[in-house]
């Protein structure tokens, strides 16, 4: 068997056998296939797609390239929630303690942010002393104690995906739906769960800009899940404005804590409640959204979800008093207020522009090796559909270095698109695919 023959078959849109895919991926992982040949294969996939059988085999080979973690010791209904990434997406920090308070568990791999999108790891690492689990043993120990098991990416989990993603990044093959689907699902299948709920962001601030393409991605991931014997549900959520009010790291942790104290923004609430509702329905505890809402309200109102977040922070090396004392988080030295230059209704917020405005002051990474400043960020005070007066404050920028702060301010002003006509408030959930 020769690699060039496999590339040629995929170039000519012929179906590859299991043995051919095994040979290609195993030899690539072993270092016996040069990057230029794998690049040619990835480009052939980009143009010719994969069949259902090819995609399942490709994904399972990626999953099996490293450790597969099971939780035989944890007696909970386990939920793995994954977001494709957006601006202001602090859902995991809110969702995990709610699921735990409801008797479920949330176990997942978490990532760092890149470009205009934030990562769960960066948000939690704004907490002094906080360390993500890096081994199966650490993950199980904390998940047993708190019901929350968040693991940073490890070289031992799906190493093939890491190697392939780096190559896709420099060969213009990142936007391939089968390659995105296999990358996400290989990591989801590497950690055992009872249900996988995927939050696919759609819109200006998301990787998937188009609803039709997002649906295709959702269907391919559900297809992989079925083939692997795993229940997968997909929420398509709106990323045509930042989620919530805070963009950054420490300030997003504050917004998550405030949510668990009952002070929540409508769009963030809609996303969180929808995902928890899907988990409760899959577990068989509720019949509809209203039943789920009552259960979620209860664990927020009685403080049990907030208490669990504090316990998770403590078990991970941080100070649990943080939930009542935000001075324990890093704080930016300076604040710049941003005032609207016009009046009207917010028609649109260019979400990617807001994400970039936060990134250039240090809240995110332009390159993988960039350092993040956990203290800096942006808070926005108006959402789509709301009225803004001229000279009204629409945002605050928290910064430590004034190098790019003026540019950040200009980007925020440009991002707020106003109109004289009233604008309908957008839905946070666009569609649910099961």
Short mmCIF file of C-alpha atoms in Angstrom, two decimals:
data_model
loop_
_atom_site.label_atom_id
_atom_site.label_comp_id
_atom_site.label_asym_id
_atom_site.label_seq_id
_atom_site.Cartn_x
_atom_site.Cartn_y
_atom_site.Cartn_z
CA UNK A 1 0.00 0.00 0.00
CA UNK A 2 1.33 3.43 -0.98
CA UNK A 3 0.34 6.82 0.44
CA UNK A 4 0.32 8.39 -3.03
CA UNK A 5 -2.34 5.88 -4.16
CA UNK A 6 -4.55 6.82 -1.20
CA UNK A 7 -4.17 10.52 -2.05
CA UNK A 8 -5.00 9.79 -5.69
CA UNK A 9 -8.17 7.86 -4.75
CA UNK A 10 -9.42 10.73 -2.59
CA UNK A 11 -8.44 13.24 -5.31
CA UNK A 12 -10.57 11.25 -7.78
CA UNK A 13 -13.43 11.10 -5.27
CA UNK A 14 -13.24 7.33 -4.79
CA UNK A 15 -14.20 5.79 -1.46
CA UNK A 16 -11.30 4.76 0.80
CA UNK A 17 -11.34 1.46 2.68
CA UNK A 18 -10.89 1.16 6.44
CA UNK A 19 -7.47 -0.36 5.87
CA UNK A 20 -6.36 2.56 3.67
CA UNK A 21 -7.43 5.12 6.28
CA UNK A 22 -5.75 3.10 9.04
CA UNK A 23 -2.53 2.95 7.05
CA UNK A 24 -2.58 6.69 6.25
CA UNK A 25 -3.27 7.94 9.77
CA UNK A 26 -1.15 5.42 11.67
CA UNK A 27 1.84 6.06 9.41
CA UNK A 28 1.36 9.83 9.70
CA UNK A 29 1.23 9.66 13.49
CA UNK A 30 4.37 7.52 13.46
CA UNK A 31 6.18 10.19 11.41
CA UNK A 32 6.45 8.08 8.26
CA UNK A 33 4.23 10.29 6.09
CA UNK A 34 5.62 13.75 5.28
CA UNK A 35 3.49 16.84 5.82
CA UNK A 36 3.37 17.59 2.10
CA UNK A 37 1.59 14.28 1.42
CA UNK A 38 -0.87 14.71 4.29
CA UNK A 39 -1.49 18.29 3.08
CA UNK A 40 -2.43 16.92 -0.34
CA UNK A 41 -4.82 14.44 1.29
CA UNK A 42 -6.46 17.16 3.41
CA UNK A 43 -6.96 19.36 0.35
CA UNK A 44 -8.54 16.43 -1.51
CA UNK A 45 -10.95 16.00 1.44
CA UNK A 46 -11.65 19.74 1.41
CA UNK A 47 -12.84 19.51 -2.21
CA UNK A 48 -14.38 16.02 -2.25
CA UNK A 49 -15.79 15.56 1.28
CA UNK A 50 -15.95 12.13 2.99
CA UNK A 51 -18.63 9.47 2.94
CA UNK A 52 -20.45 8.66 6.18
CA UNK A 53 -18.39 5.47 6.57
CA UNK A 54 -15.09 7.23 5.84
CA UNK A 55 -15.82 10.02 8.29
CA UNK A 56 -16.74 7.63 11.12
CA UNK A 57 -13.60 5.53 10.58
CA UNK A 58 -11.41 8.66 10.30
CA UNK A 59 -12.87 10.04 13.56
CA UNK A 60 -12.51 6.77 15.49
CA UNK A 61 -8.89 6.41 14.36
CA UNK A 62 -8.23 9.92 15.63
CA UNK A 63 -9.94 9.14 18.94
CA UNK A 64 -7.95 5.91 19.36
CA UNK A 65 -4.62 7.63 18.66
CA UNK A 66 -4.42 8.44 22.39
CA UNK A 67 -6.03 7.70 25.76
CA UNK A 68 -9.78 7.12 26.06
CA UNK A 69 -11.06 8.11 29.51
CA UNK A 70 -13.95 6.29 31.20
CA UNK A 71 -15.54 7.17 34.54
CA UNK A 72 -16.56 3.84 36.06
CA UNK A 73 -16.14 5.36 39.54
CA UNK A 74 -18.53 8.28 38.96
CA UNK A 75 -22.18 7.45 39.56
CA UNK A 76 -23.74 10.40 37.74
CA UNK A 77 -25.43 11.07 34.41
CA UNK A 78 -22.51 12.64 32.52
CA UNK A 79 -22.92 15.52 30.10
CA UNK A 80 -20.21 16.69 27.70
CA UNK A 81 -20.99 20.19 26.41
CA UNK A 82 -18.84 21.68 23.67
CA UNK A 83 -18.97 25.14 22.10
CA UNK A 84 -17.49 25.92 18.70
CA UNK A 85 -16.32 29.26 20.12
CA UNK A 86 -17.62 32.79 20.25
CA UNK A 87 -17.29 36.19 21.91
CA UNK A 88 -18.30 36.42 25.56
CA UNK A 89 -19.03 32.69 25.72
CA UNK A 90 -18.77 31.89 29.44
CA UNK A 91 -21.42 29.14 29.24
CA UNK A 92 -19.24 26.36 30.75
CA UNK A 93 -18.56 28.39 33.91
CA UNK A 94 -22.31 28.79 34.44
CA UNK A 95 -23.53 25.45 33.12
CA UNK A 96 -21.17 23.07 34.95
CA UNK A 97 -22.22 23.96 38.54
CA UNK A 98 -25.91 23.97 37.53
CA UNK A 99 -25.64 20.45 36.06
CA UNK A 100 -23.82 19.28 39.20
CA UNK A 101 -26.41 20.84 41.51
CA UNK A 102 -29.06 18.93 39.55
CA UNK A 103 -27.28 15.64 40.24
CA UNK A 104 -25.55 15.34 36.86
CA UNK A 105 -21.89 15.68 35.97
CA UNK A 106 -20.13 17.81 33.37
CA UNK A 107 -16.93 16.25 32.03
CA UNK A 108 -15.10 17.66 29.05
CA UNK A 109 -11.89 18.80 27.43
CA UNK A 110 -11.54 22.58 27.47
CA UNK A 111 -9.54 24.75 25.13
CA UNK A 112 -7.67 28.05 25.05
CA UNK A 113 -8.87 30.99 23.01
CA UNK A 114 -7.33 31.96 19.68
CA UNK A 115 -8.05 35.01 17.56
CA UNK A 116 -11.25 36.83 18.49
CA UNK A 117 -12.79 33.88 20.38
CA UNK A 118 -12.20 33.24 24.09
CA UNK A 119 -11.36 29.90 25.67
CA UNK A 120 -12.64 28.26 28.87
CA UNK A 121 -9.09 27.57 30.07
CA UNK A 122 -8.15 31.26 29.90
CA UNK A 123 -11.24 32.29 31.85
CA UNK A 124 -10.62 29.89 34.73
CA UNK A 125 -6.88 30.55 34.73
CA UNK A 126 -7.64 34.16 35.64
CA UNK A 127 -8.26 32.67 39.12
CA UNK A 128 -5.03 32.68 41.17
CA UNK A 129 -3.76 29.16 41.83
CA UNK A 130 -6.32 27.50 39.52
CA UNK A 131 -4.95 24.49 37.61
CA UNK A 132 -6.83 22.38 35.09
CA UNK A 133 -6.65 18.61 35.38
CA UNK A 134 -3.93 17.25 33.10
CA UNK A 135 -4.25 13.54 33.95
CA UNK A 136 -7.10 11.05 34.09
CA UNK A 137 -6.54 10.61 37.85
CA UNK A 138 -6.82 14.36 38.60
CA UNK A 139 -9.92 14.64 36.42
CA UNK A 140 -11.69 11.73 38.14
CA UNK A 141 -10.78 12.98 41.62
CA UNK A 142 -12.23 16.48 41.08
CA UNK A 143 -15.24 15.20 39.13
CA UNK A 144 -16.04 12.75 41.96
CA UNK A 145 -15.87 15.56 44.50
CA UNK A 146 -17.70 18.33 42.64
CA UNK A 147 -19.49 16.80 39.66
CA UNK A 148 -17.34 18.97 37.37
CA UNK A 149 -14.43 17.53 35.40
CA UNK A 150 -12.71 19.99 33.08
CA UNK A 151 -9.45 18.88 31.50
CA UNK A 152 -6.98 20.96 29.54
CA UNK A 153 -5.86 19.46 26.25
CA UNK A 154 -3.25 16.80 26.79
CA UNK A 155 -0.74 15.26 24.38
CA UNK A 156 -2.17 11.91 25.48
CA UNK A 157 -5.71 12.74 24.30
CA UNK A 158 -6.26 12.58 20.53
CA UNK A 159 -2.65 13.48 19.60
CA UNK A 160 -3.48 12.91 15.94
CA UNK A 161 -5.99 15.78 15.99
CA UNK A 162 -3.38 18.15 17.38
CA UNK A 163 -0.94 17.18 14.63
CA UNK A 164 -3.54 17.42 11.88
CA UNK A 165 -5.00 20.71 13.11
CA UNK A 166 -1.59 22.39 13.03
CA UNK A 167 -1.26 21.28 9.42
CA UNK A 168 -4.79 22.37 8.49
CA UNK A 169 -4.06 25.78 9.99
CA UNK A 170 -1.27 26.43 7.47
CA UNK A 171 -2.79 24.72 4.41
CA UNK A 172 -6.15 26.58 4.20
CA UNK A 173 -8.11 23.42 5.03
CA UNK A 174 -9.55 24.49 8.42
CA UNK A 175 -13.05 25.31 7.01
CA UNK A 176 -13.69 21.74 5.78
CA UNK A 177 -16.90 20.44 7.39
CA UNK A 178 -15.83 16.76 7.63
CA UNK A 179 -12.45 17.80 9.09
CA UNK A 180 -14.12 20.13 11.62
CA UNK A 181 -16.65 17.42 12.54
CA UNK A 182 -13.98 14.74 13.03
CA UNK A 183 -11.76 17.09 15.04
CA UNK A 184 -14.57 17.99 17.46
CA UNK A 185 -16.08 14.52 17.73
CA UNK A 186 -12.78 12.67 18.18
CA UNK A 187 -12.22 14.72 21.36
CA UNK A 188 -15.84 14.29 22.53
CA UNK A 189 -15.63 10.51 22.07
CA UNK A 190 -12.28 10.30 23.89
CA UNK A 191 -13.97 11.15 27.20
CA UNK A 192 -16.96 9.03 28.23
CA UNK A 193 -20.31 10.75 28.66
CA UNK A 194 -23.99 9.80 28.53
CA UNK A 195 -24.90 12.63 26.17
CA UNK A 196 -22.91 15.08 24.06
CA UNK A 197 -24.48 18.52 23.62
CA UNK A 198 -22.81 20.69 21.01
CA UNK A 199 -23.34 24.46 21.05
CA UNK A 200 -22.60 25.49 17.46
CA UNK A 201 -22.29 29.27 17.29
CA UNK A 202 -23.59 30.93 14.13
CA UNK A 203 -23.06 34.49 12.93
CA UNK A 204 -20.60 37.37 12.75
CA UNK A 205 -18.60 36.41 15.84
CA UNK A 206 -18.53 32.67 15.15
CA UNK A 207 -16.38 30.38 13.06
CA UNK A 208 -19.56 29.32 11.21
CA UNK A 209 -21.00 32.50 9.68
CA UNK A 210 -23.78 30.81 7.73
CA UNK A 211 -26.79 28.95 9.22
CA UNK A 212 -26.89 26.45 6.34
CA UNK A 213 -23.25 25.48 6.83
CA UNK A 214 -23.77 25.22 10.59
CA UNK A 215 -26.66 22.81 10.01
CA UNK A 216 -24.47 20.68 7.76
CA UNK A 217 -21.79 20.56 10.45
CA UNK A 218 -24.40 19.62 13.08
CA UNK A 219 -25.74 16.80 10.92
CA UNK A 220 -22.25 15.37 10.30
CA UNK A 221 -21.45 15.39 14.04
CA UNK A 222 -24.77 13.72 14.90
CA UNK A 223 -24.01 11.16 12.17
CA UNK A 224 -20.62 10.40 13.74
CA UNK A 225 -22.24 10.11 17.18
CA UNK A 226 -24.81 7.59 15.91
CA UNK A 227 -22.08 5.51 14.29
CA UNK A 228 -20.16 5.50 17.58
CA UNK A 229 -23.29 4.61 19.60
CA UNK A 230 -23.39 8.02 21.29
CA UNK A 231 -26.36 10.37 21.70
CA UNK A 232 -25.55 13.81 20.26
CA UNK A 233 -27.74 16.92 20.40
CA UNK A 234 -26.85 20.19 18.69
CA UNK A 235 -27.93 23.70 19.68
CA UNK A 236 -27.42 26.35 16.99
CA UNK A 237 -27.00 29.62 18.90
CA UNK A 238 -26.74 33.22 17.76
CA UNK A 239 -23.33 34.88 17.66
CA UNK A 240 -24.44 38.06 15.87
CA UNK A 241 -23.82 39.86 19.15
CA UNK A 242 -21.54 39.01 22.11
CA UNK A 243 -23.06 36.58 24.61
CA UNK A 244 -23.89 38.45 27.80
CA UNK A 245 -22.20 41.75 28.61
CA UNK A 246 -18.59 40.79 29.40
CA UNK A 247 -15.73 39.96 27.04
CA UNK A 248 -12.38 38.98 28.53
CA UNK A 249 -11.39 36.52 31.21
CA UNK A 250 -11.66 37.71 34.82
CA UNK A 251 -14.69 39.84 33.94
CA UNK A 252 -16.40 36.84 32.31
CA UNK A 253 -15.84 34.81 35.50
CA UNK A 254 -17.58 37.64 37.41
CA UNK A 255 -20.53 37.57 34.98
CA UNK A 256 -20.78 33.78 35.38
CA UNK A 257 -20.83 34.10 39.20
CA UNK A 258 -23.45 36.85 39.00
CA UNK A 259 -25.59 34.55 36.85
CA UNK A 260 -25.46 31.91 39.60
CA UNK A 261 -26.60 34.62 42.04
CA UNK A 262 -29.67 35.21 39.88
CA UNK A 263 -28.38 38.26 37.99
CA UNK A 264 -28.39 37.00 34.42
CA UNK A 265 -28.56 38.49 30.95
CA UNK A 266 -31.41 37.17 28.77
CA UNK A 267 -29.37 35.72 25.90
CA UNK A 268 -26.89 33.92 28.17
CA UNK A 269 -29.81 32.59 30.22
CA UNK A 270 -31.56 31.27 27.10
CA UNK A 271 -28.47 29.34 25.98
CA UNK A 272 -27.70 27.88 29.43
CA UNK A 273 -31.30 26.92 30.23
CA UNK A 274 -31.72 25.29 26.80
CA UNK A 275 -28.62 23.11 27.20
CA UNK A 276 -29.53 22.07 30.75
CA UNK A 277 -33.09 21.32 29.61
CA UNK A 278 -31.80 19.02 26.85
CA UNK A 279 -29.61 17.20 29.39
CA UNK A 280 -32.50 16.77 31.85
CA UNK A 281 -34.79 15.49 29.08
CA UNK A 282 -32.16 13.00 27.90
CA UNK A 283 -31.73 11.80 31.49
CA UNK A 284 -35.49 11.32 31.68
CA UNK A 285 -36.11 13.77 34.53
CA UNK A 286 -38.35 16.26 32.72
CA UNK A 287 -40.83 16.24 29.86
CA UNK A 288 -40.52 19.83 28.68
CA UNK A 289 -38.66 23.12 29.02
CA UNK A 290 -40.97 24.52 31.72
CA UNK A 291 -40.27 21.58 34.04
CA UNK A 292 -36.55 22.01 33.42
CA UNK A 293 -36.74 25.77 34.05
CA UNK A 294 -38.30 25.22 37.49
CA UNK A 295 -35.50 22.83 38.46
CA UNK A 296 -32.79 25.24 37.25
CA UNK A 297 -34.40 28.20 39.01
CA UNK A 298 -34.42 26.20 42.24
CA UNK A 299 -30.66 25.43 42.29
CA UNK A 300 -29.90 29.08 41.51
CA UNK A 301 -32.33 30.48 44.08
CA UNK A 302 -31.17 28.16 46.88
CA UNK A 303 -27.49 28.90 46.19
CA UNK A 304 -26.48 25.27 45.62
CA UNK A 305 -25.07 25.87 42.10
CA UNK A 306 -22.97 28.82 43.37
CA UNK A 307 -21.69 26.71 46.27
CA UNK A 308 -20.57 23.97 43.85
CA UNK A 309 -18.70 26.49 41.70
CA UNK A 310 -16.79 27.59 44.84
CA UNK A 311 -16.00 23.96 45.68
CA UNK A 312 -14.76 23.32 42.13
CA UNK A 313 -12.50 26.39 42.28
CA UNK A 314 -11.08 25.21 45.62
CA UNK A 315 -10.56 21.63 44.39
CA UNK A 316 -8.66 23.06 41.41
CA UNK A 317 -6.27 25.11 43.57
CA UNK A 318 -8.09 28.44 43.75
CA UNK A 319 -9.77 30.31 46.61
CA UNK A 320 -13.48 29.48 46.88
CA UNK A 321 -14.14 32.84 48.59
CA UNK A 322 -13.78 34.33 45.13
CA UNK A 323 -17.52 33.83 44.56
CA UNK A 324 -18.17 36.53 47.15
CA UNK A 325 -14.99 38.58 46.81
CA UNK A 326 -14.08 39.72 43.29
CA UNK A 327 -10.96 41.48 44.63
CA UNK A 328 -9.36 38.02 44.50
CA UNK A 329 -9.40 38.29 40.70
CA UNK A 330 -6.81 40.30 38.75
CA UNK A 331 -7.94 43.86 38.13
CA UNK A 332 -6.94 46.17 35.28
CA UNK A 333 -5.17 49.43 36.23
CA UNK A 334 -7.24 51.67 33.95
CA UNK A 335 -10.76 52.01 32.57
CA UNK A 336 -11.79 53.88 29.42
CA UNK A 337 -15.48 54.70 28.97
CA UNK A 338 -16.89 54.55 25.44
CA UNK A 339 -19.80 56.88 24.59
CA UNK A 340 -22.10 56.60 21.59
CA UNK A 341 -21.61 59.31 18.98
CA UNK A 342 -25.21 58.96 17.73
CA UNK A 343 -28.63 57.95 18.98
CA UNK A 344 -30.95 55.20 17.78
CA UNK A 345 -31.68 51.52 18.23
CA UNK A 346 -28.91 48.93 18.11
CA UNK A 347 -29.48 47.16 14.80
CA UNK A 348 -26.35 45.03 14.91
CA UNK A 349 -23.17 44.53 16.90
CA UNK A 350 -20.22 43.43 14.76
CA UNK A 351 -19.26 40.65 17.13
CA UNK A 352 -15.96 39.68 15.58
CA UNK A 353 -14.91 43.34 15.79
CA UNK A 354 -15.73 43.38 19.54
CA UNK A 355 -13.71 40.18 19.99
CA UNK A 356 -10.75 41.73 18.16
CA UNK A 357 -11.10 44.94 20.22
CA UNK A 358 -10.64 42.79 23.34
CA UNK A 359 -7.83 40.75 21.78
CA UNK A 360 -5.64 43.75 20.87
CA UNK A 361 -5.60 44.99 24.49
CA UNK A 362 -4.41 41.55 25.64
CA UNK A 363 -7.58 39.58 26.43
CA UNK A 364 -6.92 37.08 23.62
CA UNK A 365 -4.27 35.68 21.33
CA UNK A 366 -3.44 36.64 17.76
CA UNK A 367 -0.95 33.72 17.73
CA UNK A 368 -0.92 30.52 19.79
CA UNK A 369 2.21 31.56 21.68
CA UNK A 370 0.84 34.97 22.77
CA UNK A 371 0.39 35.61 26.50
CA UNK A 372 -3.07 36.55 27.76
CA UNK A 373 -3.64 39.35 30.28
CA UNK A 374 -6.47 37.91 32.40
CA UNK A 375 -7.36 41.29 33.95
CA UNK A 376 -8.23 43.15 30.77
CA UNK A 377 -11.46 43.08 28.82
CA UNK A 378 -14.57 44.91 27.69
CA UNK A 379 -18.06 45.29 29.13
CA UNK A 380 -20.86 46.35 26.79
CA UNK A 381 -23.99 47.98 28.18
CA UNK A 382 -26.36 47.79 25.22
CA UNK A 383 -27.59 44.79 23.21
CA UNK A 384 -29.31 44.44 19.83
CA UNK A 385 -32.83 45.90 19.94
CA UNK A 386 -32.09 48.34 22.78
CA UNK A 387 -32.24 52.13 22.47
CA UNK A 388 -29.08 54.23 22.79
CA UNK A 389 -28.91 57.99 23.36
CA UNK A 390 -26.21 60.26 21.94
CA UNK A 391 -23.27 60.49 24.40
CA UNK A 392 -24.66 57.53 26.36
CA UNK A 393 -22.07 55.07 27.71
CA UNK A 394 -22.17 51.88 25.64
CA UNK A 395 -18.99 50.16 26.85
CA UNK A 396 -16.03 50.19 29.21
CA UNK A 397 -12.52 49.02 28.33
CA UNK A 398 -10.39 47.62 31.16
CA UNK A 399 -6.71 47.82 30.21
CA UNK A 400 -3.17 47.73 31.60
CA UNK A 401 -1.30 49.04 28.56
CA UNK A 402 -2.53 52.05 26.61
CA UNK A 403 -0.76 50.97 23.40
CA UNK A 404 -3.90 49.78 21.55
CA UNK A 405 -6.67 51.16 23.75
CA UNK A 406 -7.64 54.01 21.40
CA UNK A 407 -7.85 51.58 18.50
CA UNK A 408 -9.96 49.26 20.67
CA UNK A 409 -12.34 52.17 21.43
CA UNK A 410 -12.69 52.97 17.73
CA UNK A 411 -13.41 49.33 16.93
CA UNK A 412 -16.17 49.24 19.56
CA UNK A 413 -17.77 52.41 18.16
CA UNK A 414 -17.62 50.93 14.65
CA UNK A 415 -19.12 47.65 15.90
CA UNK A 416 -22.34 49.28 17.16
CA UNK A 417 -24.60 49.79 14.13
CA UNK A 418 -27.55 52.07 14.97
CA UNK A 419 -30.80 52.76 13.15
CA UNK A 420 -33.73 55.15 13.76
CA UNK A 421 -36.30 52.35 13.44
CA UNK A 422 -37.15 50.03 16.32
CA UNK A 423 -35.35 46.68 16.13
CA UNK A 424 -36.72 43.33 17.30
CA UNK A 425 -34.67 41.61 19.97
CA UNK A 426 -32.97 38.55 18.40
CA UNK A 427 -33.37 34.98 19.61
CA UNK A 428 -30.33 33.42 21.25
CA UNK A 429 -31.31 29.90 20.13
CA UNK A 430 -31.75 29.57 16.38
CA UNK A 431 -32.49 25.85 16.19
CA UNK A 432 -32.12 22.55 18.03
CA UNK A 433 -31.09 19.48 16.03
CA UNK A 434 -31.35 16.02 17.61
#
